PDB file of C-alpha atoms and ligand atoms in Angstrom:
ATOM      1  CA  LEU A 185      44.064 109.694 106.954  1.00  0.00           C
ATOM      2  CA  VAL A 186      42.678 108.655 103.579  1.00  0.00           C
ATOM      3  CA  THR A 187      42.154 112.292 102.678  1.00  0.00           C
ATOM      4  CA  ASP A 188      45.907 112.936 103.138  1.00  0.00           C
ATOM      5  CA  LEU A 189      46.693 110.030 100.834  1.00  0.00           C
ATOM      6  CA  VAL A 190      44.264 111.304  98.237  1.00  0.00           C
ATOM      7  CA  PHE A 191      45.795 114.726  98.154  1.00  0.00           C
ATOM      8  CA  ALA A 192      49.281 113.253  98.118  1.00  0.00           C
ATOM      9  CA  GLY A 193      48.312 111.791  94.739  1.00  0.00           C
ATOM     10  CA  SER A 194      47.741 108.141  95.707  1.00  0.00           C
ATOM     11  CA  ASP A 195      45.915 105.778  93.378  1.00  0.00           C
ATOM     12  CA  ASN A 196      42.630 107.580  92.749  1.00  0.00           C
ATOM     13  CA  ALA A 197      40.417 106.455  89.868  1.00  0.00           C
ATOM     14  CA  PHE A 198      38.151 109.474  90.343  1.00  0.00           C
ATOM     15  CA  ALA A 199      40.840 112.136  89.871  1.00  0.00           C
ATOM     16  CA  ASP A 200      40.204 114.359  86.851  1.00  0.00           C
ATOM     17  CA  GLU A 201      37.648 111.901  85.432  1.00  0.00           C
ATOM     18  CA  HIS A 202      34.004 112.198  84.429  1.00  0.00           C
ATOM     19  CA  VAL A 203      31.506 110.093  86.408  1.00  0.00           C
ATOM     20  CA  LEU A 204      29.253 108.507  83.823  1.00  0.00           C
ATOM     21  CA  SER A 205      28.785 104.828  84.665  1.00  0.00           C
ATOM     22  CA  MET A 206      29.421 102.363  87.463  1.00  0.00           C
ATOM     23  CA  ALA A 207      31.397 100.330  84.942  1.00  0.00           C
ATOM     24  CA  GLN A 208      34.250 102.768  85.579  1.00  0.00           C
ATOM     25  CA  TYR A 209      34.823 101.522  89.123  1.00  0.00           C
ATOM     26  CA  GLY A 210      36.077  98.419  90.861  1.00  0.00           C
ATOM     27  CA  ARG A 211      35.687  97.573  94.516  1.00  0.00           C
ATOM     28  CA  ASP A 212      39.014  99.202  95.508  1.00  0.00           C
ATOM     29  CA  ASP A 213      37.809 102.473  93.996  1.00  0.00           C
ATOM     30  CA  LEU A 214      34.516 102.221  95.858  1.00  0.00           C
ATOM     31  CA  GLU A 215      36.252 101.379  99.133  1.00  0.00           C
ATOM     32  CA  LEU A 216      38.429 104.481  98.729  1.00  0.00           C
ATOM     33  CA  LEU A 217      35.286 106.560  98.143  1.00  0.00           C
ATOM     34  CA  PHE A 218      33.600 105.109 101.238  1.00  0.00           C
ATOM     35  CA  ARG A 219      36.618 105.704 103.459  1.00  0.00           C
ATOM     36  CA  VAL A 220      36.831 109.332 102.348  1.00  0.00           C
ATOM     37  CA  ALA A 221      33.068 109.676 102.951  1.00  0.00           C
ATOM     38  CA  ASP A 222      33.591 108.310 106.486  1.00  0.00           C
ATOM     39  CA  GLU A 223      36.279 110.874 107.146  1.00  0.00           C
ATOM     40  CA  LEU A 224      34.302 113.762 105.688  1.00  0.00           C
ATOM     41  CA  SER A 225      31.105 112.915 107.541  1.00  0.00           C
ATOM     42  CA  VAL A 226      32.138 111.293 110.801  1.00  0.00           C
ATOM     43  CA  ARG A 227      35.297 113.297 111.412  1.00  0.00           C
ATOM     44  CA  ARG A 228      34.014 116.478 109.800  1.00  0.00           C
ATOM     45  CA  LEU A 229      37.178 116.857 107.719  1.00  0.00           C
ATOM     46  CA  GLY A 230      37.497 118.433 104.316  1.00  0.00           C
ATOM     47  CA  HIS A 231      35.589 121.661 104.705  1.00  0.00           C
ATOM     48  CA  GLY A 232      37.168 124.288 102.467  1.00  0.00           C
ATOM     49  CA  LEU A 233      38.804 121.653 100.243  1.00  0.00           C
ATOM     50  CA  LEU A 234      37.078 122.930  97.100  1.00  0.00           C
ATOM     51  CA  ALA A 235      37.280 126.670  97.738  1.00  0.00           C
ATOM     52  CA  GLY A 236      37.491 128.394  94.353  1.00  0.00           C
ATOM     53  CA  LYS A 237      35.804 125.552  92.450  1.00  0.00           C
ATOM     54  CA  LEU A 238      32.438 126.044  90.756  1.00  0.00           C
ATOM     55  CA  MET A 239      29.751 123.429  90.140  1.00  0.00           C
ATOM     56  CA  VAL A 240      27.143 123.882  87.415  1.00  0.00           C
ATOM     57  CA  SER A 241      23.979 122.075  88.421  1.00  0.00           C
ATOM     58  CA  ALA A 242      22.099 121.348  85.181  1.00  0.00           C
ATOM     59  CA  PHE A 243      18.831 119.527  85.791  1.00  0.00           C
ATOM     60  CA  PHE A 244      16.782 118.982  82.656  1.00  0.00           C
ATOM     61  CA  ASP A 245      14.524 116.619  84.585  1.00  0.00           C
ATOM     62  CA  GLN A 246      12.943 116.715  88.021  1.00  0.00           C
ATOM     63  CA  SER A 247      14.948 115.894  91.130  1.00  0.00           C
ATOM     64  CA  THR A 248      14.829 116.440  94.852  1.00  0.00           C
ATOM     65  CA  ARG A 249      17.724 114.443  96.305  1.00  0.00           C
ATOM     66  CA  THR A 250      20.314 114.266  93.544  1.00  0.00           C
ATOM     67  CA  ARG A 251      20.414 117.992  92.905  1.00  0.00           C
ATOM     68  CA  LEU A 252      20.221 119.108  96.521  1.00  0.00           C
ATOM     69  CA  ALA A 253      22.745 116.541  97.751  1.00  0.00           C
ATOM     70  CA  HIS A 254      25.308 117.457  95.072  1.00  0.00           C
ATOM     71  CA  GLU A 255      24.819 121.157  95.738  1.00  0.00           C
ATOM     72  CA  ALA A 256      24.999 120.686  99.513  1.00  0.00           C
ATOM     73  CA  ALA A 257      28.146 118.589  99.107  1.00  0.00           C
ATOM     74  CA  MET A 258      29.839 121.234  96.945  1.00  0.00           C
ATOM     75  CA  LEU A 259      28.909 124.046  99.324  1.00  0.00           C
ATOM     76  CA  ARG A 260      30.018 122.066 102.384  1.00  0.00           C
ATOM     77  CA  LEU A 261      33.424 121.593 100.738  1.00  0.00           C
ATOM     78  CA  GLY A 262      33.733 125.350 100.287  1.00  0.00           C
ATOM     79  CA  GLY A 263      32.939 125.384  96.553  1.00  0.00           C
ATOM     80  CA  ALA A 264      30.293 127.438  94.771  1.00  0.00           C
ATOM     81  CA  VAL A 265      27.223 126.387  92.775  1.00  0.00           C
ATOM     82  CA  THR A 266      25.259 127.863  89.898  1.00  0.00           C
ATOM     83  CA  GLY A 267      22.732 126.283  87.577  1.00  0.00           C
ATOM     84  CA  PHE A 268      19.078 125.539  87.026  1.00  0.00           C
ATOM     85  CA  ALA A 269      16.543 123.056  88.309  1.00  0.00           C
ATOM     86  CA  ASP A 270      14.057 123.631  85.541  1.00  0.00           C
ATOM     87  CA  PRO A 271      15.102 123.721  81.876  1.00  0.00           C
ATOM     88  CA  SER A 272      12.082 125.874  81.016  1.00  0.00           C
ATOM     89  CA  VAL A 273      14.073 128.904  82.220  1.00  0.00           C
ATOM     90  CA  THR A 274      16.838 128.161  79.715  1.00  0.00           C
ATOM     91  CA  ARG A 275      17.101 128.134  75.922  1.00  0.00           C
ATOM     92  CA  ALA A 276      16.589 124.379  76.060  1.00  0.00           C
ATOM     93  CA  ALA A 277      12.899 125.249  76.017  1.00  0.00           C
ATOM     94  CA  GLY A 278      10.709 127.909  74.479  1.00  0.00           C
ATOM     95  CA  GLY A 279      10.752 129.338  70.992  1.00  0.00           C
ATOM     96  CA  THR A 280      14.519 129.324  70.444  1.00  0.00           C
ATOM     97  CA  ARG A 281      15.403 125.764  71.249  1.00  0.00           C
ATOM     98  CA  GLU A 282      19.145 125.330  71.135  1.00  0.00           C
ATOM     99  CA  SER A 283      20.596 122.117  69.826  1.00  0.00           C
ATOM    100  CA  HIS A 284      21.627 119.455  72.311  1.00  0.00           C
ATOM    101  CA  GLU A 285      25.210 119.955  71.164  1.00  0.00           C
ATOM    102  CA  ASP A 286      25.224 123.694  71.913  1.00  0.00           C
ATOM    103  CA  ILE A 287      23.551 123.237  75.289  1.00  0.00           C
ATOM    104  CA  ALA A 288      26.034 120.520  76.252  1.00  0.00           C
ATOM    105  CA  ARG A 289      28.886 122.840  75.321  1.00  0.00           C
ATOM    106  CA  MET A 290      27.464 125.755  77.316  1.00  0.00           C
ATOM    107  CA  ILE A 291      26.971 123.838  80.554  1.00  0.00           C
ATOM    108  CA  THR A 292      30.510 122.468  80.396  1.00  0.00           C
ATOM    109  CA  MET A 293      32.003 125.875  79.587  1.00  0.00           C
ATOM    110  CA  TYR A 294      31.221 127.730  82.764  1.00  0.00           C
ATOM    111  CA  GLY A 295      32.230 125.539  85.677  1.00  0.00           C
ATOM    112  CA  ASP A 296      34.845 123.109  86.924  1.00  0.00           C
ATOM    113  CA  VAL A 297      32.306 120.332  87.373  1.00  0.00           C
ATOM    114  CA  VAL A 298      28.795 119.820  86.020  1.00  0.00           C
ATOM    115  CA  VAL A 299      26.178 117.570  87.551  1.00  0.00           C
ATOM    116  CA  VAL A 300      23.580 116.839  84.930  1.00  0.00           C
ATOM    117  CA  ARG A 301      20.270 114.999  84.889  1.00  0.00           C
ATOM    118  CA  HIS A 302      18.657 114.508  81.515  1.00  0.00           C
ATOM    119  CA  PRO A 303      15.735 112.444  80.193  1.00  0.00           C
ATOM    120  CA  VAL A 304      17.798 111.343  77.201  1.00  0.00           C
ATOM    121  CA  THR A 305      19.929 108.261  77.853  1.00  0.00           C
ATOM    122  CA  GLY A 306      23.575 109.014  77.151  1.00  0.00           C
ATOM    123  CA  TRP A 307      23.241 112.794  77.297  1.00  0.00           C
ATOM    124  CA  PRO A 308      25.828 113.272  80.107  1.00  0.00           C
ATOM    125  CA  ALA A 309      28.370 111.389  77.987  1.00  0.00           C
ATOM    126  CA  ARG A 310      27.668 113.788  75.138  1.00  0.00           C
ATOM    127  CA  ALA A 311      28.331 116.705  77.499  1.00  0.00           C
ATOM    128  CA  ALA A 312      31.568 115.071  78.633  1.00  0.00           C
ATOM    129  CA  ALA A 313      32.626 114.705  75.004  1.00  0.00           C
ATOM    130  CA  THR A 314      32.479 118.449  74.266  1.00  0.00           C
ATOM    131  CA  GLY A 315      36.016 118.782  75.578  1.00  0.00           C
ATOM    132  CA  GLU A 316      35.246 122.113  77.258  1.00  0.00           C
ATOM    133  CA  GLY A 317      37.084 121.033  80.383  1.00  0.00           C
ATOM    134  CA  ALA A 318      34.470 120.639  83.090  1.00  0.00           C
ATOM    135  CA  LEU A 319      34.204 117.228  84.703  1.00  0.00           C
ATOM    136  CA  VAL A 320      30.732 115.777  84.174  1.00  0.00           C
ATOM    137  CA  ILE A 321      28.764 113.805  86.770  1.00  0.00           C
ATOM    138  CA  ASN A 322      25.827 111.788  85.503  1.00  0.00           C
ATOM    139  CA  GLY A 323      22.967 112.619  87.859  1.00  0.00           C
ATOM    140  CA  GLY A 324      20.648 110.171  86.094  1.00  0.00           C
ATOM    141  CA  ASP A 325      20.114 109.815  82.354  1.00  0.00           C
ATOM    142  CA  GLY A 326      16.900 108.362  80.963  1.00  0.00           C
ATOM    143  CA  VAL A 327      17.009 104.585  81.350  1.00  0.00           C
ATOM    144  CA  GLY A 328      20.793 104.638  81.412  1.00  0.00           C
ATOM    145  CA  GLU A 329      22.541 104.917  84.752  1.00  0.00           C
ATOM    146  CA  HIS A 330      22.525 106.727  88.058  1.00  0.00           C
ATOM    147  CA  PRO A 331      26.045 106.028  89.309  1.00  0.00           C
ATOM    148  CA  THR A 332      26.130 108.360  92.286  1.00  0.00           C
ATOM    149  CA  GLN A 333      22.876 106.826  93.580  1.00  0.00           C
ATOM    150  CA  THR A 334      24.588 103.439  93.551  1.00  0.00           C
ATOM    151  CA  MET A 335      27.566 104.856  95.437  1.00  0.00           C
ATOM    152  CA  VAL A 336      25.130 106.082  98.077  1.00  0.00           C
ATOM    153  CA  ASP A 337      23.291 102.733  98.133  1.00  0.00           C
ATOM    154  CA  LEU A 338      26.465 100.706  98.618  1.00  0.00           C
ATOM    155  CA  TYR A 339      27.771 103.092 101.267  1.00  0.00           C
ATOM    156  CA  THR A 340      24.499 102.705 103.148  1.00  0.00           C
ATOM    157  CA  LEU A 341      24.754  98.892 103.034  1.00  0.00           C
ATOM    158  CA  ARG A 342      28.365  98.996 104.228  1.00  0.00           C
ATOM    159  CA  GLN A 343      27.411 101.380 107.033  1.00  0.00           C
ATOM    160  CA  ARG A 344      24.453  99.252 108.133  1.00  0.00           C
ATOM    161  CA  PHE A 345      26.008  95.778 107.867  1.00  0.00           C
ATOM    162  CA  GLY A 346      29.743  96.544 108.064  1.00  0.00           C
ATOM    163  CA  ARG A 347      30.168  94.692 104.758  1.00  0.00           C
ATOM    164  CA  ILE A 348      28.638  94.199 101.338  1.00  0.00           C
ATOM    165  CA  ASP A 349      30.014  90.732 100.602  1.00  0.00           C
ATOM    166  CA  GLY A 350      27.702  87.962 101.728  1.00  0.00           C
ATOM    167  CA  LEU A 351      24.528  90.024 101.679  1.00  0.00           C
ATOM    168  CA  ARG A 352      21.367  88.568 100.188  1.00  0.00           C
ATOM    169  CA  LEU A 353      19.377  91.213  98.354  1.00  0.00           C
ATOM    170  CA  LEU A 354      15.871  91.227  96.977  1.00  0.00           C
ATOM    171  CA  LEU A 355      15.110  93.829  94.307  1.00  0.00           C
ATOM    172  CA  VAL A 356      11.452  94.611  93.863  1.00  0.00           C
ATOM    173  CA  ASN A 357       9.557  96.514  91.233  1.00  0.00           C
ATOM    174  CA  ASP A 358      11.154  97.860  88.097  1.00  0.00           C
ATOM    175  CA  LEU A 359      14.434  96.279  86.942  1.00  0.00           C
ATOM    176  CA  ARG A 360      14.592  98.694  84.021  1.00  0.00           C
ATOM    177  CA  MET A 361      15.247 101.701  86.248  1.00  0.00           C
ATOM    178  CA  ARG A 362      18.624 103.400  85.970  1.00  0.00           C
ATOM    179  CA  CYS A 363      19.266 103.126  89.714  1.00  0.00           C
ATOM    180  CA  VAL A 364      18.775  99.337  89.519  1.00  0.00           C
ATOM    181  CA  ARG A 365      20.943  98.973  86.435  1.00  0.00           C
ATOM    182  CA  SER A 366      23.801 100.862  88.093  1.00  0.00           C
ATOM    183  CA  LEU A 367      23.376  98.897  91.327  1.00  0.00           C
ATOM    184  CA  LEU A 368      23.410  95.513  89.603  1.00  0.00           C
ATOM    185  CA  SER A 369      26.464  96.526  87.611  1.00  0.00           C
ATOM    186  CA  ALA A 370      28.352  97.451  90.807  1.00  0.00           C
ATOM    187  CA  LEU A 371      27.215  94.362  92.740  1.00  0.00           C
ATOM    188  CA  ARG A 372      29.151  92.215  90.265  1.00  0.00           C
ATOM    189  CA  HIS A 373      32.230  93.231  92.265  1.00  0.00           C
ATOM    190  CA  TYR A 374      30.809  91.708  95.449  1.00  0.00           C
ATOM    191  CA  ASP A 375      29.871  88.236  96.568  1.00  0.00           C
ATOM    192  CA  CYS A 376      26.114  88.735  96.985  1.00  0.00           C
ATOM    193  CA  GLU A 377      23.026  86.648  96.288  1.00  0.00           C
ATOM    194  CA  ILE A 378      20.513  88.672  94.301  1.00  0.00           C
ATOM    195  CA  TYR A 379      16.823  87.910  93.945  1.00  0.00           C
ATOM    196  CA  ALA A 380      14.235  90.016  92.164  1.00  0.00           C
ATOM    197  CA  ILE A 381      10.494  90.318  91.874  1.00  0.00           C
ATOM    198  CA  PRO A 382      10.037  92.552  88.850  1.00  0.00           C
ATOM    199  CA  ALA A 383       6.560  93.993  88.729  1.00  0.00           C
ATOM    200  CA  ASP A 384       6.262  93.043  85.071  1.00  0.00           C
ATOM    201  CA  GLY A 385       7.600  89.542  85.829  1.00  0.00           C
ATOM    202  CA  LYS A 386      10.362  89.988  83.289  1.00  0.00           C
ATOM    203  CA  GLU A 387      14.041  89.462  83.931  1.00  0.00           C
ATOM    204  CA  ASN A 388      16.544  92.009  82.677  1.00  0.00           C
ATOM    205  CA  PRO A 389      18.666  90.084  80.166  1.00  0.00           C
ATOM    206  CA  GLU A 390      21.642  92.273  81.026  1.00  0.00           C
ATOM    207  CA  PHE A 391      21.767  90.634  84.463  1.00  0.00           C
ATOM    208  CA  PRO A 392      21.293  86.868  84.161  1.00  0.00           C
ATOM    209  CA  GLU A 393      22.843  86.406  87.623  1.00  0.00           C
ATOM    210  CA  VAL A 394      19.622  87.710  89.233  1.00  0.00           C
ATOM    211  CA  HIS A 395      17.228  84.986  90.450  1.00  0.00           C
ATOM    212  CA  ILE A 396      13.690  85.927  89.420  1.00  0.00           C
ATOM    213  CA  CYS A 397      11.038  85.016  92.044  1.00  0.00           C
ATOM    214  CA  ASP A 398       7.341  85.581  92.524  1.00  0.00           C
ATOM    215  CA  ASP A 399       6.540  84.788  96.173  1.00  0.00           C
ATOM    216  CA  LEU A 400       7.288  87.991  98.070  1.00  0.00           C
ATOM    217  CA  ARG A 401       6.709  86.584 101.571  1.00  0.00           C
ATOM    218  CA  SER A 402       8.981  83.619 101.100  1.00  0.00           C
ATOM    219  CA  VAL A 403      11.870  85.648  99.626  1.00  0.00           C
ATOM    220  CA  VAL A 404      11.577  88.450 102.187  1.00  0.00           C
ATOM    221  CA  SER A 405      12.144  85.843 104.914  1.00  0.00           C
ATOM    222  CA  LYS A 406      15.559  84.853 103.555  1.00  0.00           C
ATOM    223  CA  VAL A 407      17.185  88.147 102.564  1.00  0.00           C
ATOM    224  CA  ASP A 408      19.106  90.867 104.404  1.00  0.00           C
ATOM    225  CA  VAL A 409      18.021  93.715 102.159  1.00  0.00           C
ATOM    226  CA  VAL A 410      14.943  94.616 100.175  1.00  0.00           C
ATOM    227  CA  TYR A 411      15.715  97.306  97.601  1.00  0.00           C
ATOM    228  CA  SER A 412      12.664  98.806  95.983  1.00  0.00           C
ATOM    229  CA  SER A 413      12.977 100.920  92.907  1.00  0.00           C
ATOM    230  CA  PRO A 414      10.389 103.529  92.116  1.00  0.00           C
ATOM    231  CA  THR A 415       7.693 101.798  90.064  1.00  0.00           C
ATOM    232  CA  VAL A 416       7.643 104.474  87.409  1.00  0.00           C
ATOM    233  CA  GLY A 417       9.678 107.475  86.517  1.00  0.00           C
ATOM    234  CA  PRO A 418       9.106 110.210  84.020  1.00  0.00           C
ATOM    235  CA  GLN A 419      11.139 108.204  81.513  1.00  0.00           C
ATOM    236  CA  LEU A 420       8.988 105.095  81.975  1.00  0.00           C
ATOM    237  CA  ASP A 421       5.509 106.512  82.394  1.00  0.00           C
ATOM    238  CA  GLY A 422       2.998 105.302  79.879  1.00  0.00           C
ATOM    239  CA  PRO A 423       1.966 101.871  78.731  1.00  0.00           C
ATOM    240  CA  ASP A 424       5.098 100.296  80.223  1.00  0.00           C
ATOM    241  CA  SER A 425       4.308 101.560  83.734  1.00  0.00           C
ATOM    242  CA  VAL A 426       3.885  98.788  86.273  1.00  0.00           C
ATOM    243  CA  ALA A 427       1.986  98.715  89.573  1.00  0.00           C
ATOM    244  CA  GLY A 428       4.651  96.865  91.538  1.00  0.00           C
ATOM    245  CA  VAL A 429       4.689  95.425  95.031  1.00  0.00           C
ATOM    246  CA  SER A 430       4.121  97.304  98.252  1.00  0.00           C
ATOM    247  CA  LEU A 431       6.169  96.741 101.410  1.00  0.00           C
ATOM    248  CA  ASP A 432       4.278  97.494 104.599  1.00  0.00           C
ATOM    249  CA  ARG A 433       5.019  97.133 108.295  1.00  0.00           C
ATOM    250  CA  THR A 434       2.845  94.047 108.782  1.00  0.00           C
ATOM    251  CA  LEU A 435       4.487  92.139 105.961  1.00  0.00           C
ATOM    252  CA  LEU A 436       7.991  93.047 107.141  1.00  0.00           C
ATOM    253  CA  GLU A 437       7.271  92.207 110.795  1.00  0.00           C
ATOM    254  CA  GLN A 438       5.665  88.889 109.915  1.00  0.00           C
ATOM    255  CA  HIS A 439       8.157  87.703 107.316  1.00  0.00           C
ATOM    256  CA  GLY A 440      11.388  89.712 107.568  1.00  0.00           C
ATOM    257  CA  HIS A 441      14.160  88.889 110.020  1.00  0.00           C
ATOM    258  CA  GLN A 442      14.936  91.511 112.628  1.00  0.00           C
ATOM    259  CA  ASP A 443      17.988  92.977 110.844  1.00  0.00           C
ATOM    260  CA  LEU A 444      16.273  93.302 107.467  1.00  0.00           C
ATOM    261  CA  ALA A 445      16.981  96.650 105.801  1.00  0.00           C
ATOM    262  CA  VAL A 446      14.642  98.314 103.333  1.00  0.00           C
ATOM    263  CA  LEU A 447      16.283 100.671 100.855  1.00  0.00           C
ATOM    264  CA  HIS A 448      14.585 102.875  98.286  1.00  0.00           C
ATOM    265  CA  PRO A 449      16.276 105.659  96.315  1.00  0.00           C
ATOM    266  CA  LEU A 450      13.038 107.666  96.516  1.00  0.00           C
ATOM    267  CA  PRO A 451      10.705 109.187  95.589  1.00  0.00           C
ATOM    268  CA  ARG A 452       8.310 106.468  96.693  1.00  0.00           C
ATOM    269  CA  LYS A 453       4.660 106.117  96.061  1.00  0.00           C
ATOM    270  CA  HIS A 454       3.011 102.950  97.329  1.00  0.00           C
ATOM    271  CA  GLU A 455       6.181 100.799  97.140  1.00  0.00           C
ATOM    272  CA  VAL A 456       7.056 101.381 100.821  1.00  0.00           C
ATOM    273  CA  THR A 457       4.187 102.512 103.017  1.00  0.00           C
ATOM    274  CA  ALA A 458       4.621 105.261 105.602  1.00  0.00           C
ATOM    275  CA  ASP A 459       4.109 102.828 108.503  1.00  0.00           C
ATOM    276  CA  VAL A 460       7.584 101.392 107.762  1.00  0.00           C
ATOM    277  CA  ASP A 461       9.184 104.771 108.526  1.00  0.00           C
ATOM    278  CA  ASP A 462       9.255 104.249 112.291  1.00  0.00           C
ATOM    279  CA  THR A 463      10.531 100.672 112.200  1.00  0.00           C
ATOM    280  CA  PRO A 464      14.111  99.362 112.358  1.00  0.00           C
ATOM    281  CA  PHE A 465      13.646  98.138 108.765  1.00  0.00           C
ATOM    282  CA  ASN A 466      13.869 101.710 107.530  1.00  0.00           C
ATOM    283  CA  ALA A 467      17.262 102.284 105.896  1.00  0.00           C
ATOM    284  CA  TYR A 468      15.961 104.758 103.309  1.00  0.00           C
ATOM    285  CA  TRP A 469      16.274 107.854 105.473  1.00  0.00           C
ATOM    286  CA  ALA A 470      19.926 106.965 106.169  1.00  0.00           C
ATOM    287  CA  GLN A 471      20.321 106.298 102.435  1.00  0.00           C
ATOM    288  CA  ALA A 472      18.961 109.748 101.560  1.00  0.00           C
ATOM    289  CA  ARG A 473      21.101 111.376 104.280  1.00  0.00           C
ATOM    290  CA  ASN A 474      24.217 109.632 102.971  1.00  0.00           C
ATOM    291  CA  GLY A 475      23.682 111.409  99.672  1.00  0.00           C
ATOM    292  CA  VAL A 476      25.696 114.372 100.932  1.00  0.00           C
ATOM    293  CA  PRO A 477      28.844 112.758 102.439  1.00  0.00           C
ATOM    294  CA  VAL A 478      29.174 110.352  99.513  1.00  0.00           C
ATOM    295  CA  ARG A 479      28.962 113.205  96.990  1.00  0.00           C
ATOM    296  CA  MET A 480      31.409 115.218  99.146  1.00  0.00           C
ATOM    297  CA  ALA A 481      33.848 112.313  98.947  1.00  0.00           C
ATOM    298  CA  LEU A 482      33.313 111.970  95.217  1.00  0.00           C
ATOM    299  CA  LEU A 483      33.920 115.659  94.537  1.00  0.00           C
ATOM    300  CA  ALA A 484      36.973 115.712  96.811  1.00  0.00           C
ATOM    301  CA  LEU A 485      38.428 112.726  94.974  1.00  0.00           C
ATOM    302  CA  MET A 486      37.643 114.171  91.538  1.00  0.00           C
ATOM    303  CA  PHE A 487      39.636 117.284  92.389  1.00  0.00           C
ATOM    304  CA  GLY A 488      42.167 115.404  94.501  1.00  0.00           C
ATOM    305  CA  ALA A 489      44.948 115.653  91.991  1.00  0.00           C
ATOM    306  CA  ARG A 490      44.273 119.209  90.884  1.00  0.00           C
TER     307      ARG A 490
HETATM  308  N1   CP B 550      17.133 109.166  94.235  1.00  0.00           N
HETATM  309  C1   CP B 550      16.932 110.156  93.334  1.00  0.00           C
HETATM  310  O1   CP B 550      17.530 110.178  92.242  1.00  0.00           O
HETATM  311  O2   CP B 550      16.039 111.088  93.747  1.00  0.00           O
HETATM  312  P1   CP B 550      15.690 112.417  92.933  1.00  0.00           P
HETATM  313  O3   CP B 550      14.972 111.984  91.672  1.00  0.00           O
HETATM  314  O4   CP B 550      14.821 113.212  93.844  1.00  0.00           O
HETATM  315  O5   CP B 550      16.979 113.095  92.610  1.00  0.00           O
END
């Protein structure tokens, strides 16, 4: 079993390390993560692995999936969770605003691992740098990265297609989003064709390998995956917000091939309409569900050598 290997101290890039960026991982690391996730979810192994460990869940920005999936993963592994989902109940808000430095030190002082979401890009790295000992997981920082979302996305593709290499992906909507930036960074390890229809029509200069297109119907007909980002997030609201494209059942049935998968990290607005939910194109419920086993695998690997 992979889990036996992990706890025997085999090559494990996650052990005792912060999780800040997808740039930390190669495809062998991701394959290890996915195999452990398979064992933890399909074979129901690993429960009780993290008994005695404590996660601090520090969400300075809104979240449904990232917070709940990390907390569920920790609890399912036998660990404990404390934290906050709303910074207004902490000294980060109100009349006595603590400095970022003091807050970062506090959240890394009380637990073995901290999952943090913050509107300021780079904030999780600042928390990791306090040296207080807790391992830090970036749960999404401003327009930086969302590495665990990408782990979930790739796991979902591997589960659905049995591979990641060879897939043709179309990214629609906002290429500036952290989930897209982490995904594109990780896809450099795989042999994929990547197309994009950014709602603002602009390429992301960080990723020149992405083919920018404008005809949605024609590109949908030749890809295996359409990945929609949210069109706006709290960090991008304002004049830079973009309307984006909308994927609906009629468009997908008329132009997509029968195995086409639609992924979306959620929350969605108009980007994927509700009439897609009951079609075989829907891979976003599986993607959301996979949030727990992938985070279980990640946490198990992070503490694998301890
Ligand atoms: N996918 C994602 O990050 O969702 P939340 O904002 O609800 O955590």
